[in-house]
Coordinates of C-alpha atoms in Angstrom, one line a residue:
M1 CA 85.4 -32.7 -6.3
T2 CA 88.8 -34.5 -5.9
E3 CA 88.7 -38.2 -6.0
H4 CA 91.3 -39.8 -3.8
P5 CA 92.4 -43.0 -4.3
T6 CA 90.9 -45.7 -2.0
S7 CA 93.5 -49.0 -3.1
H8 CA 96.1 -50.0 -0.5
E9 CA 98.7 -48.6 -3.4
G10 CA 97.4 -45.5 -3.6
R11 CA 97.2 -44.7 0.2
Q12 CA 99.9 -42.5 2.1
P13 CA 100.5 -41.3 5.7
L14 CA 99.0 -37.6 6.0
A15 CA 102.3 -36.5 7.0
A16 CA 103.8 -37.6 3.6
R17 CA 100.9 -36.3 1.8
Q18 CA 101.5 -32.9 3.7
Q19 CA 105.2 -33.1 2.5
E20 CA 104.0 -33.8 -1.0
R21 CA 101.8 -30.8 -1.0
T22 CA 104.9 -28.6 -0.1
R23 CA 107.4 -30.0 -2.4
P24 CA 106.4 -28.1 -5.3
R25 CA 107.2 -24.8 -3.5
Q26 CA 110.4 -26.2 -2.5
Q27 CA 111.1 -27.3 -5.8
D28 CA 110.3 -23.9 -7.4
A29 CA 112.6 -22.3 -4.6
A30 CA 115.4 -24.8 -5.5
A31 CA 115.3 -23.9 -9.4
A32 CA 115.7 -20.3 -8.4
A33 CA 118.7 -20.8 -6.1
A34 CA 120.2 -22.9 -8.7
A35 CA 119.4 -20.4 -11.4
A36 CA 121.5 -17.9 -9.4
A37 CA 123.8 -20.6 -9.0
I38 CA 124.9 -21.5 -12.5
P39 CA 127.5 -19.3 -14.0
S40 CA 126.7 -16.7 -17.0
P41 CA 128.3 -17.2 -19.9
A42 CA 131.7 -15.9 -20.9
G43 CA 130.5 -11.9 -21.4
A44 CA 127.2 -12.4 -20.6
P45 CA 126.0 -10.8 -17.3
N46 CA 124.5 -13.4 -14.1
P47 CA 120.8 -12.9 -14.3
G48 CA 120.3 -13.3 -10.4
P49 CA 117.6 -14.0 -8.4
A50 CA 115.5 -11.2 -9.7
V51 CA 115.7 -12.9 -13.0
A52 CA 114.5 -16.4 -11.4
E53 CA 111.6 -14.7 -9.5
T54 CA 110.2 -12.9 -12.5
Q55 CA 110.4 -16.3 -14.7
A56 CA 108.6 -17.9 -11.8
A57 CA 106.3 -14.9 -11.4
T58 CA 105.7 -15.4 -15.5
R59 CA 104.5 -19.1 -15.0
R60 CA 102.3 -18.0 -12.3
E61 CA 100.6 -15.6 -14.3
G62 CA 100.4 -18.1 -17.3
D63 CA 98.8 -20.6 -15.1
R64 CA 96.5 -18.5 -13.5
L65 CA 95.3 -16.7 -17.1
R66 CA 95.0 -20.6 -18.5
F67 CA 93.2 -21.2 -15.2
V68 CA 90.6 -18.7 -15.9
G69 CA 90.0 -19.4 -19.3
A70 CA 89.5 -23.2 -18.8
A71 CA 86.7 -22.2 -15.8
T72 CA 85.0 -19.9 -17.8
R73 CA 84.5 -22.2 -20.7
R74 CA 83.2 -25.0 -18.0
I75 CA 80.6 -22.2 -16.2
A76 CA 79.3 -21.1 -19.9
R77 CA 78.6 -24.8 -21.0
G78 CA 75.9 -24.8 -18.3
I79 CA 72.1 -24.5 -19.5
D80 CA 70.2 -24.0 -16.5
L81 CA 70.8 -22.5 -13.3
D82 CA 72.1 -25.7 -11.5
E83 CA 74.3 -26.4 -14.4
I84 CA 75.8 -22.7 -14.1
V85 CA 76.5 -23.2 -10.3
L86 CA 77.9 -26.6 -10.6
G87 CA 80.6 -25.7 -13.1
L88 CA 81.4 -22.7 -10.8
C89 CA 82.0 -25.1 -8.2
R90 CA 83.9 -28.1 -10.0
A91 CA 86.2 -25.1 -11.3
S92 CA 87.3 -23.5 -8.2
V93 CA 87.3 -26.8 -5.8
P94 CA 90.2 -27.5 -5.7
T95 CA 91.8 -25.9 -8.3
F96 CA 91.1 -22.4 -6.9
S97 CA 89.8 -23.2 -3.5
D98 CA 89.5 -25.8 -0.9
A99 CA 85.5 -24.8 -0.3
I100 CA 83.1 -22.6 -1.6
L101 CA 79.9 -21.5 -1.1
V102 CA 77.2 -20.0 -3.3
Y103 CA 74.2 -17.8 -2.4
L104 CA 71.9 -17.0 -4.7
R105 CA 69.1 -14.4 -4.5
D106 CA 65.3 -15.8 -3.6
P107 CA 63.3 -15.5 -5.5
L108 CA 65.9 -14.8 -8.3
P109 CA 64.2 -11.8 -10.6
V110 CA 64.0 -12.1 -14.2
G111 CA 64.9 -9.4 -16.6
D112 CA 63.7 -6.0 -15.4
E113 CA 61.3 -7.5 -12.8
R114 CA 61.4 -5.4 -9.9
P115 CA 63.1 -7.7 -6.8
V116 CA 60.8 -8.6 -3.9
S117 CA 61.2 -7.4 -0.5
P118 CA 63.0 -8.4 1.8
F119 CA 66.5 -9.1 -0.1
V120 CA 67.2 -12.5 1.0
L121 CA 69.9 -14.9 -0.2
R122 CA 69.6 -18.4 0.0
L123 CA 72.4 -20.9 -0.2
R124 CA 72.4 -22.7 -3.7
R125 CA 75.1 -25.0 -3.4
S126 CA 78.0 -25.7 -1.3
D127 CA 81.5 -27.8 -2.3
R128 CA 84.6 -28.3 -0.8
L129 CA 87.8 -30.8 -1.1
R130 CA 87.0 -34.1 1.0
H131 CA 89.4 -34.9 3.9
T132 CA 90.7 -38.3 4.5
D133 CA 91.7 -40.3 7.4
E134 CA 95.1 -41.7 8.1
E135 CA 94.5 -44.5 5.9
G136 CA 93.4 -42.6 2.9
G137 CA 89.9 -43.2 2.6
E138 CA 87.3 -41.0 2.7
T139 CA 85.4 -40.2 5.8
G140 CA 82.3 -41.5 5.3
S141 CA 79.1 -40.3 7.1
E142 CA 77.8 -36.3 6.5
T143 CA 78.8 -35.7 10.3
E144 CA 81.9 -36.8 10.0
R145 CA 82.6 -34.8 7.0
L146 CA 81.2 -31.6 8.3
R147 CA 82.3 -32.0 11.7
P148 CA 84.7 -28.7 12.4
L149 CA 88.3 -29.2 12.3
L150 CA 90.9 -27.0 14.1
S151 CA 93.2 -27.2 11.1
D152 CA 90.9 -26.9 8.3
P153 CA 89.0 -23.4 8.6
T154 CA 86.8 -24.6 5.3
A155 CA 85.3 -27.3 7.8
D156 CA 83.5 -24.6 9.8
L157 CA 82.3 -22.8 6.7
M158 CA 80.4 -26.0 5.7
P159 CA 77.1 -26.1 7.8
A160 CA 76.6 -22.5 7.2
A161 CA 73.0 -20.7 7.3
E162 CA 71.0 -21.9 5.0
L163 CA 69.1 -18.3 4.6
C164 CA 70.7 -14.9 5.1
E165 CA 68.2 -11.7 5.2
V166 CA 70.3 -8.4 3.6
R167 CA 69.9 -5.9 6.1
A168 CA 69.7 -2.3 4.2
G169 CA 72.6 -0.6 5.2
G170 CA 74.6 -3.1 6.7
A171 CA 77.9 -4.7 6.2
L172 CA 77.1 -7.4 3.9
A173 CA 74.8 -5.4 1.9
E174 CA 77.8 -2.5 1.4
V175 CA 80.0 -5.2 0.2
L176 CA 77.6 -6.6 -2.4
R177 CA 76.9 -2.9 -3.5
G178 CA 80.6 -2.0 -3.9
V179 CA 80.9 -5.4 -6.4
R180 CA 84.2 -5.8 -6.3
P181 CA 85.8 -9.4 -4.2
V182 CA 87.2 -8.7 -0.9
F183 CA 90.0 -10.9 1.3
G184 CA 87.8 -12.1 4.1
D185 CA 90.1 -10.2 6.8
S186 CA 89.0 -6.8 5.5
A187 CA 87.1 -4.5 7.5
A188 CA 84.2 -4.8 5.3
A189 CA 84.4 -8.4 5.0
R190 CA 84.9 -9.0 8.7
A191 CA 81.7 -7.8 9.7
A192 CA 79.9 -8.8 6.3
L193 CA 81.0 -12.9 6.5
P194 CA 79.4 -13.4 9.8
E195 CA 76.1 -11.8 8.8
L196 CA 75.9 -13.8 5.3
L197 CA 77.1 -17.4 7.2
G198 CA 75.2 -16.7 10.5
P199 CA 75.9 -15.6 14.0
G200 CA 78.6 -18.1 16.0
R201 CA 80.1 -19.6 12.8
P202 CA 84.1 -19.1 13.0
V203 CA 85.4 -16.8 10.2
P204 CA 88.9 -17.9 8.6
T205 CA 91.5 -15.6 9.0
G206 CA 94.4 -13.7 7.2
H207 CA 93.9 -14.2 3.0
R208 CA 92.2 -17.5 3.4
A209 CA 88.8 -16.2 2.6
I210 CA 87.3 -14.0 -0.5
L211 CA 84.0 -12.8 -0.5
A212 CA 82.7 -12.0 -4.4
P213 CA 79.3 -10.6 -5.3
L214 CA 77.2 -12.2 -7.8
R215 CA 76.2 -9.1 -10.2
G216 CA 74.3 -10.0 -13.1
R217 CA 73.1 -7.7 -15.9
R218 CA 71.3 -5.2 -13.6
R219 CA 71.3 -6.2 -10.1
V220 CA 73.1 -8.0 -7.6
I221 CA 72.0 -11.6 -7.8
G222 CA 73.8 -13.5 -4.9
A223 CA 77.4 -14.0 -3.3
A224 CA 80.2 -16.7 -3.4
V225 CA 82.8 -17.3 -0.6
F226 CA 86.0 -18.9 -1.4
V227 CA 88.1 -20.5 1.1
R228 CA 91.6 -22.0 1.2
S229 CA 92.7 -24.2 4.4
T230 CA 95.9 -23.5 6.3
E231 CA 97.6 -26.4 4.3
R232 CA 97.9 -24.2 1.4
P233 CA 99.3 -20.8 0.6
P234 CA 96.8 -17.9 1.0
F235 CA 95.2 -16.0 -1.8
E236 CA 96.9 -13.3 -3.3
A237 CA 96.1 -9.7 -4.5
S238 CA 96.0 -11.1 -8.2
D239 CA 93.8 -14.0 -7.1
L240 CA 91.0 -11.6 -6.2
L241 CA 90.9 -10.7 -10.1
V242 CA 90.3 -14.2 -10.9
A243 CA 87.6 -14.6 -7.9
A244 CA 85.8 -11.3 -10.1
Q245 CA 86.3 -13.6 -13.3
L246 CA 84.3 -16.2 -12.1
A247 CA 81.5 -14.1 -10.0
T248 CA 80.9 -12.1 -13.3
H249 CA 80.9 -15.7 -15.9
T250 CA 78.8 -16.7 -13.3
A251 CA 76.3 -14.1 -12.9
L252 CA 75.7 -13.5 -16.4
G253 CA 75.3 -16.9 -17.2
I254 CA 72.5 -17.5 -14.1
D255 CA 71.0 -14.2 -15.7
K256 CA 70.8 -15.8 -19.2
A257 CA 69.5 -18.8 -17.6
V258 CA 66.6 -17.3 -15.8
L259 CA 65.6 -15.3 -18.6
Y260 CA 65.5 -18.4 -21.0
G261 CA 63.9 -20.6 -18.3
R262 CA 61.1 -18.0 -18.0
E263 CA 60.5 -17.6 -21.8
A264 CA 60.5 -21.3 -22.0
Y265 CA 57.7 -21.7 -19.5
I266 CA 55.8 -19.0 -20.8
A267 CA 55.7 -20.5 -24.4
D268 CA 55.3 -23.8 -23.3
E269 CA 52.2 -22.7 -21.1
L270 CA 51.2 -20.5 -24.0
Q271 CA 50.9 -23.5 -26.6
R272 CA 49.4 -26.0 -23.7
T273 CA 46.5 -23.5 -23.3
M274 CA 46.1 -23.3 -26.7
L275 CA 45.8 -27.1 -27.1
P276 CA 41.9 -28.4 -25.8
D277 CA 41.8 -28.9 -22.2
S278 CA 39.3 -32.0 -23.1
L279 CA 38.1 -33.6 -26.1
P280 CA 34.0 -33.4 -27.0
Q281 CA 31.9 -36.5 -27.1
P282 CA 30.5 -36.6 -30.5
T283 CA 27.5 -39.1 -31.5
G284 CA 29.3 -42.3 -33.1
V285 CA 33.2 -41.6 -32.5
R286 CA 35.6 -41.9 -29.5
L287 CA 38.6 -40.0 -29.2
A288 CA 41.7 -40.0 -27.4
S289 CA 44.7 -37.3 -27.8
R290 CA 48.1 -37.5 -26.6
Y291 CA 50.7 -33.9 -26.5
L292 CA 54.6 -34.4 -25.7
P293 CA 56.8 -31.4 -25.8
A294 CA 60.6 -31.7 -27.1
A295 CA 63.4 -32.5 -25.6
E296 CA 64.8 -29.4 -23.6
T297 CA 67.2 -28.6 -26.1
A298 CA 63.9 -27.7 -28.5
R299 CA 60.8 -28.1 -26.2
V300 CA 58.9 -25.1 -27.7
G301 CA 57.4 -26.0 -30.8
G302 CA 53.6 -25.3 -32.6
D303 CA 52.0 -28.8 -33.1
W304 CA 48.4 -28.7 -32.2
Y305 CA 45.5 -31.1 -32.8
D306 CA 41.8 -30.6 -32.2
A307 CA 37.9 -32.1 -32.5
I308 CA 35.3 -30.0 -33.8
P309 CA 31.5 -31.5 -33.7
L310 CA 29.9 -30.5 -36.9
P311 CA 26.2 -30.2 -37.6
G312 CA 24.4 -33.6 -38.7
S313 CA 26.3 -35.5 -36.0
R314 CA 29.7 -35.1 -37.5
V315 CA 33.0 -34.4 -36.2
A316 CA 36.2 -32.6 -37.7
L317 CA 39.4 -33.8 -36.8
V318 CA 42.2 -31.7 -37.1
V319 CA 46.1 -32.4 -36.3
G320 CA 48.8 -29.0 -37.5
D321 CA 52.5 -28.4 -36.9
V322 CA 53.7 -25.0 -37.5
M323 CA 57.5 -25.2 -38.7
G324 CA 60.1 -24.1 -35.9
H325 CA 60.9 -24.2 -32.2
S326 CA 60.1 -20.5 -31.0
M327 CA 57.3 -18.6 -29.0
T328 CA 56.3 -17.4 -32.4
S329 CA 55.6 -21.2 -33.8
A330 CA 53.3 -21.6 -30.5
A331 CA 51.8 -18.1 -31.1
I332 CA 50.9 -19.0 -34.9
M333 CA 50.0 -22.2 -33.6
G334 CA 47.2 -20.5 -32.0
Q335 CA 46.0 -18.1 -34.3
L336 CA 45.8 -21.2 -37.1
R337 CA 44.2 -23.3 -34.6
T338 CA 41.6 -20.3 -33.9
T339 CA 40.7 -20.2 -37.7
A340 CA 40.2 -23.5 -38.1
Q341 CA 37.5 -23.7 -35.4
T342 CA 35.6 -20.7 -37.4
L343 CA 36.0 -22.4 -40.6
A344 CA 34.5 -25.8 -39.4
Q345 CA 31.7 -23.9 -37.7
L346 CA 30.8 -22.5 -41.2
D347 CA 30.6 -26.2 -42.3
L348 CA 33.4 -25.4 -45.3
P349 CA 34.5 -29.0 -47.6
P350 CA 37.7 -29.8 -46.0
Q351 CA 39.7 -28.3 -49.1
E352 CA 38.1 -25.0 -48.5
V353 CA 39.2 -25.0 -44.9
L354 CA 42.6 -25.6 -45.9
H355 CA 42.7 -22.7 -48.6
H356 CA 41.5 -20.2 -46.2
L357 CA 44.1 -21.5 -43.8
D358 CA 46.9 -21.0 -46.6
E359 CA 45.4 -17.2 -47.0
Q360 CA 45.6 -16.8 -43.5
A361 CA 49.2 -18.0 -43.0
Q362 CA 50.3 -15.6 -46.0
R363 CA 48.4 -12.7 -43.9
L364 CA 50.5 -13.7 -41.0
G365 CA 54.1 -13.3 -43.0
S366 CA 56.0 -14.6 -45.8
D367 CA 57.6 -17.0 -43.9
R368 CA 54.6 -18.7 -41.8
M369 CA 54.6 -22.0 -42.6
A370 CA 52.9 -25.1 -41.0
T371 CA 51.6 -28.8 -42.2
C372 CA 48.0 -29.3 -41.5
L373 CA 45.7 -32.6 -41.8
Y374 CA 41.8 -31.8 -41.7
A375 CA 39.1 -34.8 -42.0
V376 CA 35.5 -34.7 -41.6
Y377 CA 34.0 -38.1 -40.4
D378 CA 29.8 -38.9 -40.8
P379 CA 28.9 -41.4 -38.8
V380 CA 25.9 -42.0 -40.5
A381 CA 27.1 -43.0 -43.9
H382 CA 30.6 -44.4 -42.3
R383 CA 33.0 -42.0 -44.5
I384 CA 35.5 -39.7 -43.9
T385 CA 36.8 -36.7 -46.0
I386 CA 40.6 -36.1 -46.1
A387 CA 42.1 -33.1 -47.0
N388 CA 46.3 -32.6 -46.7
A389 CA 48.2 -30.2 -46.4
G390 CA 52.0 -31.3 -46.3
H391 CA 51.5 -33.3 -43.5
P392 CA 52.4 -37.0 -42.8
P393 CA 49.5 -39.3 -43.9
P394 CA 47.0 -40.9 -41.3
V395 CA 47.0 -44.6 -40.4
L396 CA 44.0 -46.5 -40.2
L397 CA 43.7 -50.1 -38.3
H398 CA 41.0 -51.9 -38.8
L399 CA 39.0 -54.4 -36.4
G400 CA 40.6 -57.8 -37.9
G401 CA 44.3 -55.9 -36.7
R402 CA 45.1 -54.7 -40.1
A403 CA 47.1 -51.4 -40.6
E404 CA 47.2 -49.5 -43.5
V405 CA 48.6 -45.9 -44.4
L406 CA 45.9 -44.3 -46.1
R407 CA 46.6 -42.9 -49.3
V408 CA 46.0 -38.9 -49.6
P409 CA 47.1 -36.3 -51.7
P410 CA 50.2 -35.2 -49.7
G411 CA 49.7 -31.4 -51.0
A412 CA 51.8 -28.4 -50.1
P413 CA 52.7 -26.4 -47.0
I414 CA 49.8 -24.0 -45.9
G415 CA 51.6 -20.7 -46.1
V416 CA 52.9 -21.3 -49.4
G417 CA 50.5 -19.9 -51.4
G418 CA 48.9 -20.6 -54.9
V419 CA 47.9 -24.0 -54.7
D420 CA 44.9 -26.0 -54.6
F421 CA 44.0 -29.0 -52.2
E422 CA 42.4 -32.0 -53.0
A423 CA 39.6 -33.9 -50.5
V424 CA 39.2 -37.4 -50.9
E425 CA 36.1 -39.4 -49.5
L426 CA 36.9 -42.9 -47.8
D427 CA 35.0 -45.9 -46.1
A428 CA 35.3 -45.6 -42.0
P429 CA 33.8 -48.9 -41.0
A430 CA 32.7 -49.3 -37.8
G431 CA 35.7 -50.5 -35.1
A432 CA 38.2 -48.9 -37.1
T433 CA 40.5 -46.3 -35.4
L434 CA 41.9 -43.4 -37.2
L435 CA 45.0 -42.3 -36.3
L436 CA 46.4 -38.2 -36.9
Y437 CA 49.9 -37.5 -35.9
T438 CA 52.7 -34.6 -36.2
D439 CA 56.3 -35.8 -37.8
G440 CA 57.6 -35.6 -34.5
L441 CA 56.3 -39.3 -34.0
V442 CA 57.8 -40.4 -36.8
E443 CA 60.8 -38.5 -37.9
S444 CA 63.9 -37.7 -36.1
R445 CA 67.9 -37.6 -36.4
L446 CA 67.7 -41.8 -36.6
R447 CA 65.2 -42.4 -38.9
D448 CA 63.6 -40.6 -42.2
V449 CA 59.6 -40.0 -42.0
W450 CA 58.9 -43.0 -44.3
T451 CA 60.8 -45.6 -42.0
G452 CA 59.0 -44.0 -39.2
I453 CA 55.6 -44.3 -40.2
E454 CA 56.2 -47.8 -41.3
Q455 CA 57.2 -48.8 -37.4
L456 CA 54.0 -46.9 -36.7
R457 CA 51.9 -49.1 -38.8
E458 CA 53.9 -52.1 -37.7
R459 CA 53.4 -51.4 -34.2
L460 CA 49.5 -50.7 -34.5
A461 CA 48.9 -54.3 -36.2
A462 CA 50.9 -55.6 -33.3
T463 CA 49.0 -54.0 -30.5
A464 CA 45.9 -54.9 -32.4
Q465 CA 46.8 -58.5 -32.3
L466 CA 46.9 -58.8 -28.5
T467 CA 43.4 -57.9 -28.4
G468 CA 42.1 -60.3 -31.0
D469 CA 39.9 -60.1 -34.3
D470 CA 36.8 -59.5 -32.8
H471 CA 37.6 -56.5 -30.3
S472 CA 39.8 -53.1 -31.3
P473 CA 41.9 -52.2 -28.7
P474 CA 41.3 -49.8 -25.8
L475 CA 42.0 -46.6 -27.2
E476 CA 43.4 -45.0 -24.0
A477 CA 46.4 -47.6 -23.9
L478 CA 46.8 -47.7 -27.8
C479 CA 47.8 -44.2 -27.8
D480 CA 50.4 -45.2 -25.1
D481 CA 51.4 -48.1 -26.8
V482 CA 52.1 -46.3 -29.6
L483 CA 54.3 -43.2 -27.7
D484 CA 56.6 -46.3 -26.3
M485 CA 57.6 -46.6 -29.9
L486 CA 60.0 -43.6 -29.3
G487 CA 63.5 -44.4 -28.7
P488 CA 66.1 -42.1 -26.6
G489 CA 67.0 -40.0 -30.2
D490 CA 63.3 -39.7 -31.3
R491 CA 62.5 -36.5 -29.2
D492 CA 63.8 -33.7 -31.8
D493 CA 60.4 -32.4 -31.9
D494 CA 57.2 -31.8 -30.3
I495 CA 54.1 -34.6 -30.5
A496 CA 50.7 -34.3 -31.3
L497 CA 48.3 -37.5 -31.2
L498 CA 44.8 -37.7 -32.2
A499 CA 43.1 -41.2 -32.2
A500 CA 39.6 -41.5 -33.5
R501 CA 37.5 -44.8 -32.9
F502 CA 34.7 -45.0 -35.0
D503 CA 31.5 -46.4 -33.7
G504 CA 28.9 -45.0 -36.2
I505 CA 25.6 -45.0 -36.1
A506 CA 23.3 -47.9 -37.4
P507 CA 20.6 -46.9 -40.4
S508 CA 18.1 -48.4 -38.0
D509 CA 18.8 -45.8 -35.6
V510 CA 18.3 -42.9 -37.7
A511 CA 15.6 -41.3 -38.3
Y512 CA 15.0 -38.2 -41.3
W513 CA 11.7 -36.5 -42.3
Y514 CA 11.6 -33.1 -44.6
L515 CA 8.9 -30.6 -43.3
E516 CA 6.8 -28.3 -45.5
P517 CA 7.0 -24.8 -43.4
E518 CA 3.1 -24.6 -42.7
D519 CA 1.6 -24.5 -39.9
A520 CA 0.9 -27.7 -39.3
A521 CA 4.3 -28.8 -39.6
P522 CA 4.5 -28.7 -35.9
G523 CA 2.0 -31.2 -35.4
R524 CA 2.7 -33.4 -37.7
A525 CA 6.7 -33.3 -36.5
R526 CA 5.5 -34.8 -32.9
R527 CA 3.3 -37.6 -34.5
L528 CA 6.9 -38.6 -36.3
A529 CA 8.9 -38.4 -33.7
R530 CA 6.4 -40.1 -31.5
R531 CA 6.2 -43.0 -34.0
A532 CA 10.3 -43.1 -33.9
L533 CA 10.3 -43.4 -30.5
S534 CA 7.7 -46.1 -30.0
R535 CA 9.9 -48.0 -32.9
W536 CA 12.9 -47.8 -30.6
G537 CA 11.3 -48.5 -27.2
L538 CA 11.6 -45.1 -25.9
E539 CA 7.8 -44.3 -25.2
E540 CA 8.6 -43.1 -22.1
M541 CA 9.9 -40.1 -23.1
S542 CA 7.7 -39.0 -25.6
D543 CA 6.2 -36.1 -23.8
E544 CA 9.1 -34.5 -23.2
V545 CA 10.8 -35.2 -26.6
E546 CA 7.7 -34.0 -28.6
L547 CA 7.2 -30.8 -26.7
L548 CA 10.9 -29.6 -27.4
V549 CA 10.6 -31.2 -31.5
S550 CA 7.1 -28.9 -31.4
E551 CA 8.6 -25.9 -30.0
V552 CA 12.3 -25.9 -32.2
V553 CA 10.2 -26.9 -35.6
T554 CA 8.2 -23.8 -34.8
N555 CA 10.9 -21.8 -34.4
A556 CA 11.7 -22.6 -37.5
V557 CA 9.0 -23.0 -39.7
R558 CA 8.7 -19.1 -38.6
Y559 CA 11.7 -17.9 -40.8
A560 CA 11.9 -20.4 -43.2
E561 CA 11.3 -20.6 -46.7
R562 CA 12.3 -23.7 -47.8
P563 CA 11.3 -27.3 -46.4
V564 CA 12.6 -28.0 -42.9
T565 CA 14.4 -31.2 -41.9
L566 CA 13.8 -33.1 -38.8
R567 CA 16.6 -36.1 -37.6
L568 CA 16.6 -38.2 -34.9
L569 CA 19.7 -40.4 -33.9
R570 CA 19.7 -42.7 -31.2
T571 CA 22.8 -43.8 -29.7
D572 CA 23.6 -44.3 -25.8
I573 CA 21.4 -41.1 -26.2
L574 CA 19.0 -39.3 -28.0
R575 CA 20.0 -36.7 -30.7
C576 CA 17.0 -34.3 -32.3
E577 CA 18.4 -32.0 -35.2
V578 CA 16.1 -29.4 -37.2
G579 CA 17.4 -27.8 -40.1
D580 CA 16.1 -24.2 -42.1
D581 CA 17.4 -21.9 -44.4
S582 CA 17.1 -19.0 -42.4
P583 CA 20.7 -17.9 -41.3
Q584 CA 19.6 -16.3 -38.1
L585 CA 20.6 -18.3 -34.8
P586 CA 18.2 -18.4 -31.9
R587 CA 18.6 -16.4 -28.6
Q588 CA 17.4 -17.9 -25.5
R589 CA 15.3 -14.9 -23.6
R590 CA 13.6 -14.2 -20.9
A591 CA 10.0 -13.7 -22.0
R592 CA 7.7 -10.9 -20.2
E593 CA 4.6 -12.5 -18.5
T594 CA 2.5 -10.7 -21.7
D595 CA 4.3 -11.9 -24.3
E596 CA 2.7 -15.1 -26.3
G597 CA 5.7 -16.0 -27.2
G598 CA 9.6 -16.8 -26.3
R599 CA 9.3 -19.5 -24.2
G600 CA 10.3 -22.4 -26.7
L601 CA 14.3 -22.3 -26.4
F602 CA 13.8 -21.9 -22.3
L603 CA 12.0 -25.2 -22.2
V604 CA 14.7 -26.6 -24.2
N605 CA 17.3 -25.3 -22.2
R606 CA 15.3 -26.5 -19.2
L607 CA 15.0 -30.3 -20.1
A608 CA 17.5 -31.3 -22.8
R609 CA 20.7 -32.0 -21.5
R610 CA 22.4 -30.4 -24.0
W611 CA 21.7 -28.0 -26.8
G612 CA 23.3 -25.6 -29.4
A613 CA 22.9 -24.0 -32.9
T614 CA 25.4 -24.0 -36.0
R615 CA 25.1 -21.9 -38.4
L616 CA 25.7 -23.3 -42.3
S617 CA 26.1 -21.6 -45.8
T618 CA 22.6 -22.9 -46.7
G619 CA 21.3 -21.7 -43.3
K620 CA 21.2 -23.2 -39.5
V621 CA 21.1 -26.5 -37.5
V622 CA 19.3 -26.6 -34.2
W623 CA 20.1 -29.6 -32.1
F624 CA 19.3 -30.8 -28.6
E625 CA 20.2 -34.1 -26.5
M626 CA 18.3 -35.8 -24.2
A627 CA 19.7 -38.8 -21.9
T628 CA 17.9 -42.3 -22.9
R629 CA 16.3 -44.2 -20.1
S630 CA 16.6 -47.6 -21.5

């Protein structure tokens, strides 16, 4: 849009401005006449008016080519749909036309997608040269700007119809099928323009309007209408070529933007669906997470996080980052995350999990690389075991407010192959918070990774000081505060964040026994469970707990060859875990009336809040949870 000066020095009467608009044409004519009047050198023929006219035409053609080059570059700079359409409007008005209307198909087809019926065009954007009043100021209100002016046909076009249904076999459909731009007073356009703009709307006469179809790689996706007012020369035949160039570059750019937008949307949805919908609630630890996609220029990535409950009330904490930003990165992330979940259920040590992930990445391809940090927290032992594969080290925030970067062997990234991974076991005191993250949080174009890690450590310590030495900061608020450290230039990569608050389980809340695999084991398990519940003041739960413990232990003794383990844990819930050396997992089935057994798991399923079974390298663990009434 053209900006007009608003100061008193820049204001001119309307007649003076019209005179200035016609002055260039008068000067060109005077220059041609003067060139014809200048005598030629001795012996040289006089070029005459024809040569001057040729020179003027050459200049106009050069100006036209320069305009087309600048306009197409402006259109090509657009990344998304709105930027491309805006580039067309800004390049056309006021240099090429006084007004423009851009219609696009609604909805826009993507790639080879079959367009929906009926064929509907929606006005995507309109732009026009703003008119000024006698004092040189812009007319203020929208109503005033859109008021039809007899001397300005562009004003009649601006309040055009919002939607237009293109009738099959109609005049507009024929013009769009022809692809080439046409003048508004041509036989085809005289019937097509009223159909596009809406009935009863004035259409410019003469060569003052051009209707240009917008055709993408496979089909017509819209139309553009260029309009000139009566205050400037009408369009020429060569302007049809200019309109065709503008329409072609715009349509191809829109096609590319729509395809890119669909690909980015699919990749973003693919990545989000591969991340956990919600975190589990394991005993003795509280969890919170955040995920932020990268900036629009590189929004698709391969960052992921996970929390996987393990036998013995332990939990595996995983954060990983696949290198690259593409749909391939998101797909590889999903495969590695699934592999990590499967390996975790086998209860392998952290370093073994990374070793198998490394082998899986090599099977996916020679250039499939990722970083990963895998940690296992044991709330009973108050210990955490961590193995690292080229990932930034975690930060541990202690209850007193001290934040430290844990010294974990860095390891090589997953996918390198032929390397060993090392695990370290560290204290995990109650009230401490472990923060796992991807490098997008601490590394950007403005800072290196170690500077970012130090800033993260200082931010955590400062946040902890606000809540005092005796209280840990709220976990969700802590995650939000960590993300607030990101600056304007710190979103080059996507970010995954996983925070774990260690509550632990006190030794007084744990009861553990070994039972010989004999017929008397279920009875002994009932007595031991009754004593533990009495010690914890949960006598009212004894009947249900004894029944379920007896059923699970009976099932374990039936197949076990080595001693069976029985463990009770009291937190806000009561959890019972029974382990044996048989790898066969129990399966709930409906017993027939004549069967003597087969009802144990049915009772567990009916009375327990939750239950499950996990296969181990040495056997399996069957567990169930019940809500305490204390």
